[in-house]
Short mmCIF file of C-alpha atoms and ligand atoms in Angstrom, two decimals:
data_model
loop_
_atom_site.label_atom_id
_atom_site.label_comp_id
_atom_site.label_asym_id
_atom_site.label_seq_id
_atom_site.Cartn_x
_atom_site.Cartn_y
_atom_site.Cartn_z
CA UNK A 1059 5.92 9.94 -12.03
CA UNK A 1060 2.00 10.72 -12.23
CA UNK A 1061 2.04 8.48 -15.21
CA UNK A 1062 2.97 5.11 -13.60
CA UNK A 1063 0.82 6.12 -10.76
CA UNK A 1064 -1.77 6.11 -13.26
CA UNK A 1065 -0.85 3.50 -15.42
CA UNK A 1066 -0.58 0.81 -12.52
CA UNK A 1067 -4.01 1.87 -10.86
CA UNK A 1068 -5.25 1.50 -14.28
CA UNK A 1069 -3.69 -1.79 -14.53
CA UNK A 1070 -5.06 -2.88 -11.19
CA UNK A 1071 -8.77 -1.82 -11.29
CA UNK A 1072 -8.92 -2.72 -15.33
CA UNK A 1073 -7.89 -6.25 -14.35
CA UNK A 1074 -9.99 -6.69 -11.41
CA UNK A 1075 -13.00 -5.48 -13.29
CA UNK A 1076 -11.86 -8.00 -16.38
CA UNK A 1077 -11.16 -10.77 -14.32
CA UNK A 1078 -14.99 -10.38 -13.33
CA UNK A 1079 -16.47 -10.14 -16.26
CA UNK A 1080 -13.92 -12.02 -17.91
CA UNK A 1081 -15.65 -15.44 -17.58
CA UNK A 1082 -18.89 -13.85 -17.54
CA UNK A 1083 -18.05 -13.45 -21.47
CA UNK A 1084 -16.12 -16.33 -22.51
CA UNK A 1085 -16.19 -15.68 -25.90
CA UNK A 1086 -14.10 -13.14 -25.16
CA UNK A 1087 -11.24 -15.37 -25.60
CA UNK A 1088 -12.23 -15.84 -29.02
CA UNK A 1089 -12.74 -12.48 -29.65
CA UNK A 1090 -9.42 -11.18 -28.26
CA UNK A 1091 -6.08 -12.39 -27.36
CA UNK A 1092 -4.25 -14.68 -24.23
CA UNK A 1093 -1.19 -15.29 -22.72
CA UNK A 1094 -1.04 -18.61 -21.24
CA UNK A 1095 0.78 -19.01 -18.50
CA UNK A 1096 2.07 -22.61 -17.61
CA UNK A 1097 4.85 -24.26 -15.02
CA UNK A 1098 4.70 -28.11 -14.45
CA UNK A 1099 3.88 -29.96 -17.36
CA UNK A 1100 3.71 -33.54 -16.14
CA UNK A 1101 1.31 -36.83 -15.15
CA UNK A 1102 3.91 -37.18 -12.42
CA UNK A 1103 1.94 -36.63 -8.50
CA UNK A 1104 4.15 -33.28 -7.89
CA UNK A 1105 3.71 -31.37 -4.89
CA UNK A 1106 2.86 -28.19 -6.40
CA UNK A 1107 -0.38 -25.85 -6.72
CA UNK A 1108 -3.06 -27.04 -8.68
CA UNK A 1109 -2.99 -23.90 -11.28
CA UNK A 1110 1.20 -24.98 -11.65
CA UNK A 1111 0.59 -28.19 -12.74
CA UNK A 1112 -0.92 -29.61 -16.32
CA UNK A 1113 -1.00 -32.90 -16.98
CA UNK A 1114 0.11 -34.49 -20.61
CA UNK A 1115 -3.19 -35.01 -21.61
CA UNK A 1116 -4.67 -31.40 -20.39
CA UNK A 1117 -1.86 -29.33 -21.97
CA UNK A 1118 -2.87 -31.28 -25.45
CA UNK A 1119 -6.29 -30.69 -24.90
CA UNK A 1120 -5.50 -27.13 -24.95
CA UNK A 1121 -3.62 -26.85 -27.98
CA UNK A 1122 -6.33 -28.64 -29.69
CA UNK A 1123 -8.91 -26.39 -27.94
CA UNK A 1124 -6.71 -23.52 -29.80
CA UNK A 1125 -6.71 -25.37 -32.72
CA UNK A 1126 -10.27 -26.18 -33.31
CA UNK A 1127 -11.39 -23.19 -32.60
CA UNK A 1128 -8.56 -21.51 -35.48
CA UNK A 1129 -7.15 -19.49 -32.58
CA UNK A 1130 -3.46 -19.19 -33.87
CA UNK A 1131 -0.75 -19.28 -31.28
CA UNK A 1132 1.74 -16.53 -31.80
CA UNK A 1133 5.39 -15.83 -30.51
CA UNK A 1134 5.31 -12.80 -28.20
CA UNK A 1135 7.33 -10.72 -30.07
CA UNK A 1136 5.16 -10.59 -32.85
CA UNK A 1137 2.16 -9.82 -30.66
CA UNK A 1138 4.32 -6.57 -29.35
CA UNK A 1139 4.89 -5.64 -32.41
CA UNK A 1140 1.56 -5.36 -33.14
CA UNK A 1141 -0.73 -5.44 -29.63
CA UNK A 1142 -3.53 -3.93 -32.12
CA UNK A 1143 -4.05 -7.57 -33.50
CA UNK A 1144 -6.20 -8.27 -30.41
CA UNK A 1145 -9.47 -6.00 -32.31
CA UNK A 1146 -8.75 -8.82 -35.16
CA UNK A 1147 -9.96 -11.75 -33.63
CA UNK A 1148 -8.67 -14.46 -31.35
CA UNK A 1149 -5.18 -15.29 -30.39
CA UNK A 1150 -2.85 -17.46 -28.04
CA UNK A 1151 0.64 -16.95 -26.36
CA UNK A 1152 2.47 -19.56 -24.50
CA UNK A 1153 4.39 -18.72 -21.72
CA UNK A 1154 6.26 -21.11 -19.28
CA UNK A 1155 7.58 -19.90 -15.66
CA UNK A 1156 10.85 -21.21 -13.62
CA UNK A 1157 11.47 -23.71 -16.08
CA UNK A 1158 11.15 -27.30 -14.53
CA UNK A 1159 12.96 -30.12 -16.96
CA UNK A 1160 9.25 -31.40 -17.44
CA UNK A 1161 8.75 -28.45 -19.50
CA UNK A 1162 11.92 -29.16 -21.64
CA UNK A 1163 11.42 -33.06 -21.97
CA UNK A 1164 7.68 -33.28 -22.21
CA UNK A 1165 5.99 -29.85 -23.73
CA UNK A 1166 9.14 -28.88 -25.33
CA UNK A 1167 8.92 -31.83 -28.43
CA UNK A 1168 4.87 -31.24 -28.10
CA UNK A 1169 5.42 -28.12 -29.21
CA UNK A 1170 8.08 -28.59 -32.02
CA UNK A 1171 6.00 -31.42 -33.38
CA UNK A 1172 3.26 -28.76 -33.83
CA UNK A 1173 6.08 -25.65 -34.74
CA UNK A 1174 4.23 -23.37 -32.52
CA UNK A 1175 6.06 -20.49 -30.69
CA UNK A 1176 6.97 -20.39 -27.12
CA UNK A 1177 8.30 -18.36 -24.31
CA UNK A 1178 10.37 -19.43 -21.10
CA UNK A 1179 11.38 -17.16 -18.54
CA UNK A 1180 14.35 -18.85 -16.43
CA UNK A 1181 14.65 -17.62 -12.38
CA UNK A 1182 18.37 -18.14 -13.46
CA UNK A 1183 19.34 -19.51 -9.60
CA UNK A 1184 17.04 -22.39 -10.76
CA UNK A 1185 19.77 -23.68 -14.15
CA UNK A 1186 20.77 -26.92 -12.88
CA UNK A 1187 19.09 -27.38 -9.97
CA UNK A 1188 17.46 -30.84 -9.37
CA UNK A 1189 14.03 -30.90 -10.97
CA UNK A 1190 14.73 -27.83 -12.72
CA UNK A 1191 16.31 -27.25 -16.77
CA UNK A 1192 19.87 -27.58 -17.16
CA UNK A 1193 22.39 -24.94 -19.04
CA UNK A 1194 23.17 -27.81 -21.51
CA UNK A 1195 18.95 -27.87 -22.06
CA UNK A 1196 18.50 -24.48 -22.59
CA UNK A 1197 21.38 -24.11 -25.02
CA UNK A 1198 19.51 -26.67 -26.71
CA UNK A 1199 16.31 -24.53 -26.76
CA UNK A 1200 18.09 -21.30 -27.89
CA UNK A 1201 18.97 -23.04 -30.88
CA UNK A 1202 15.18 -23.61 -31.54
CA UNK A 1203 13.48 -20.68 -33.46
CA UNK A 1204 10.30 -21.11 -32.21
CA UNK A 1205 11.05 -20.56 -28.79
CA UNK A 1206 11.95 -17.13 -26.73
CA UNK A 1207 14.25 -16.87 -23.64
CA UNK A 1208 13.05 -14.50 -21.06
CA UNK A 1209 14.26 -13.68 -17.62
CA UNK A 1210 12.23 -14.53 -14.53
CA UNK A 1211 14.62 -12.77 -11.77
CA UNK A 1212 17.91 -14.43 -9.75
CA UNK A 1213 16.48 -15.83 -7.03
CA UNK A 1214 12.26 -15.86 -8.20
CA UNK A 1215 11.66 -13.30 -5.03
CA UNK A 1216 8.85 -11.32 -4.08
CA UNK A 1217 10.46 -8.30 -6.20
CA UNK A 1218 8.45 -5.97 -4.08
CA UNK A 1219 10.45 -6.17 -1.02
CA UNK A 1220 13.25 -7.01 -2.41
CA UNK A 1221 16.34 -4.86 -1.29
CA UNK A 1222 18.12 -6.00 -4.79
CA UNK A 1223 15.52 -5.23 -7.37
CA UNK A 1224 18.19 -3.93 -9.97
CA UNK A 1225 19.99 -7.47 -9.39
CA UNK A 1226 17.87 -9.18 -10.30
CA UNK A 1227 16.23 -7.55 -13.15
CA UNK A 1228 19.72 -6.78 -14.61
CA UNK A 1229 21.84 -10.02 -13.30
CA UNK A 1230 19.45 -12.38 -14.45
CA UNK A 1231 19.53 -10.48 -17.88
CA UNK A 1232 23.43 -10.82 -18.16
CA UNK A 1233 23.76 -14.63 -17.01
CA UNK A 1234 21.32 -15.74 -20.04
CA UNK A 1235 22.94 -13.38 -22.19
CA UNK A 1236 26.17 -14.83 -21.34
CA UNK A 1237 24.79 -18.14 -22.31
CA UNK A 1238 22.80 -17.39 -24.91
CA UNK A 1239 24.73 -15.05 -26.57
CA UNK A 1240 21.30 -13.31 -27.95
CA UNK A 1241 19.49 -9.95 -26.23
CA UNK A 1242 17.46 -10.88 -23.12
CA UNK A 1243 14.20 -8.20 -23.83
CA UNK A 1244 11.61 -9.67 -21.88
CA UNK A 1245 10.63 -10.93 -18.37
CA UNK A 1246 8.22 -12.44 -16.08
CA UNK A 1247 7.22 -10.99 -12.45
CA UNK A 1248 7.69 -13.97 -10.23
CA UNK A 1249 4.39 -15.00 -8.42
CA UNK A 1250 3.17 -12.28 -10.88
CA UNK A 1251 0.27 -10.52 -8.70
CA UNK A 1252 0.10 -6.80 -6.74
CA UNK A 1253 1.01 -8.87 -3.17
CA UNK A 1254 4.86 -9.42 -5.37
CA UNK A 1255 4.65 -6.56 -8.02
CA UNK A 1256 4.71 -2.86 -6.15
CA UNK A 1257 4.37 -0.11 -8.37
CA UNK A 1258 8.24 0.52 -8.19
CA UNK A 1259 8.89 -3.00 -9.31
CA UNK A 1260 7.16 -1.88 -12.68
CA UNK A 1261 8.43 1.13 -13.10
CA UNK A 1262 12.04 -0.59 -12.44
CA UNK A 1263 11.35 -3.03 -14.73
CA UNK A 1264 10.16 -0.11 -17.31
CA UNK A 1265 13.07 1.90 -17.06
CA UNK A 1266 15.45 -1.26 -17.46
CA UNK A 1267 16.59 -2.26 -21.09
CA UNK A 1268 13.67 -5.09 -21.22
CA UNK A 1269 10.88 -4.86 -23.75
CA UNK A 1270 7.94 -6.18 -21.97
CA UNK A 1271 6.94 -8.17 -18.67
CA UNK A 1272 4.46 -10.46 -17.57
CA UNK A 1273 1.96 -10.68 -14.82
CA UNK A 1274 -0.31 -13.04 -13.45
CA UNK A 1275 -3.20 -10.91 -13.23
CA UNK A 1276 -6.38 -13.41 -14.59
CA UNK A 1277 -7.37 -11.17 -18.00
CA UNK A 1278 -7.49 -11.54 -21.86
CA UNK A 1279 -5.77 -9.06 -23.95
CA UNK A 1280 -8.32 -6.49 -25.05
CA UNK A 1281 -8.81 -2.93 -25.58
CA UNK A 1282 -7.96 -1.80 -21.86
CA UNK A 1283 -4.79 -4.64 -21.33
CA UNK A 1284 -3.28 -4.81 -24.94
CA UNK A 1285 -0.77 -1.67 -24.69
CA UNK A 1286 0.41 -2.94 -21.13
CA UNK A 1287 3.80 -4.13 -22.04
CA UNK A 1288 5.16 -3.72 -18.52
CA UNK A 1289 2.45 -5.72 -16.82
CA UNK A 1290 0.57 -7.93 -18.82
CA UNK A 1291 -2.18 -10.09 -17.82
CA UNK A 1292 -1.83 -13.90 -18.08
CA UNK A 1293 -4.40 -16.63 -17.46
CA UNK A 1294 -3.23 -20.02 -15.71
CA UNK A 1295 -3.51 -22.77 -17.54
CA UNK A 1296 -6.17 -24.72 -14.87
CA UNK A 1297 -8.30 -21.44 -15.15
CA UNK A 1298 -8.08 -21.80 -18.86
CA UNK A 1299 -9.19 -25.38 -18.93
CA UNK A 1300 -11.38 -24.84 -16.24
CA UNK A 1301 -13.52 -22.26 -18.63
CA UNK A 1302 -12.90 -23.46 -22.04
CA UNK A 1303 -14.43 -26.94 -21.45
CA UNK A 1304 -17.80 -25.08 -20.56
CA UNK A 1305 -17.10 -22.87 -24.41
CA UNK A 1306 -17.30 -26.57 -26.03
ZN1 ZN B 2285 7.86 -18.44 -11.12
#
């Protein structure tokens, strides 16, 4: 058990000190990898937090960003099969949370247009809700190679008090296997940071049959973050556009 101890106190202070220095050293998103992490993609007034919502026009400024700069956006699986590739040079993941339809009708054919990979993780209370994807949607999207299903809990709790951790890591896993018909590996912690992810949560999530999980701690992937599989560090996409319009 010393080694989770360790590993999520390494986690914590690593990613506190990178989130400091982080943006101190911008160019350290051109020297190593990040995982993008995006919710709302819309022009529509939403009532949602700033760093949840990207407009049309932002979330294509960022792809060109990426593409200007030859940053290549890889699938996540590829980038844990090789978390090394972050001492090679720049890289991007994107990452979608919850999924809202905006993300299926508007960043969805984006993103096909420009074949580049994608994650969603589905809170799968949220399938068919108003405002949210539908089953029919994401059936469509499992048919798409470039993009990956992950889970994102039952009911997108604060995991760390909730009495029905295992639920929700494991339901959540069987629903979009059920519907998917394909192995459910990884997932996303929802609201991501320490004050919803206890040490337990990780170790949970470790010890479950997923491959990798997602946080929402602010860092790039570099040589203290890369071999986190269990908690990796994401950047919101307003942070991101925030900093990379002063990298111009
Ligand atoms: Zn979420």
């Amino acid at each position: 058990m010393h080694k989770i101890y360790y590993y999520y106190y390494r986690i914590l202070s690593l990613s506190l000190y990178h989130f400091y220095h982080f943006w101190e050293n911008k160019q350290s998103i051109l020297k190593n990898g990040v995982i993008l992490m995006f919710h709302h993609i819309t022009d529509e007034d939403v009532d949602i937090s700033p760093s949840c919502k990207c407009t049309i026009s932002q979330f294509t400024s960022i792809l060109d960003w990426l593409e200007n700069k030859h940053i290549p956006i890889i699938s996540l699986d590829e980038y844990l099969a090789h978390t090394q590739r972050y001492k090679k040079g720049g890289f991007a993941i994107l990452t979608f949370d919850d999924i809202s339809e905006n993300v299926y009708e508007i960043a969805y054919p984006i993103l096909k247009k420009r074949k580049l990979p994608f994650t969603v993780y589905i809170a799968t209370n949220f399938l068919d809700k108003p405002g949210y994807i539908k089953k029919e949607q994401l059936l469509k999207l499992n048919q798409e190679s470039l993009c990956t299903i992950g889970s994102h809990s039952v009911t997108h709790c604060y995991l760390r008090h909730s009495k029905e951790l295992k639920k929700e890591l494991n339901e959540s896993k069987e629903i979009l296997e059920k519907l998917t018909g394909k192995k459910i590996s990884h997932f996303a912690y929802p609201y991501g940071t320490p004050f919803a992810v206890s040490l337990k949560t990780i170790y949970t999530v470790w010890k479950s049959s997923y491959c990798s999980a997602v946080s929402a701690i602010p860092s790039t992937l570099n040589k203290l973050t890369a071999n986190m599989k269990f908690y990796l560090p994401r950047i919101d996409n307003a942070e991101f556009l925030k900093n990379i319009t002063k990298l111009q």
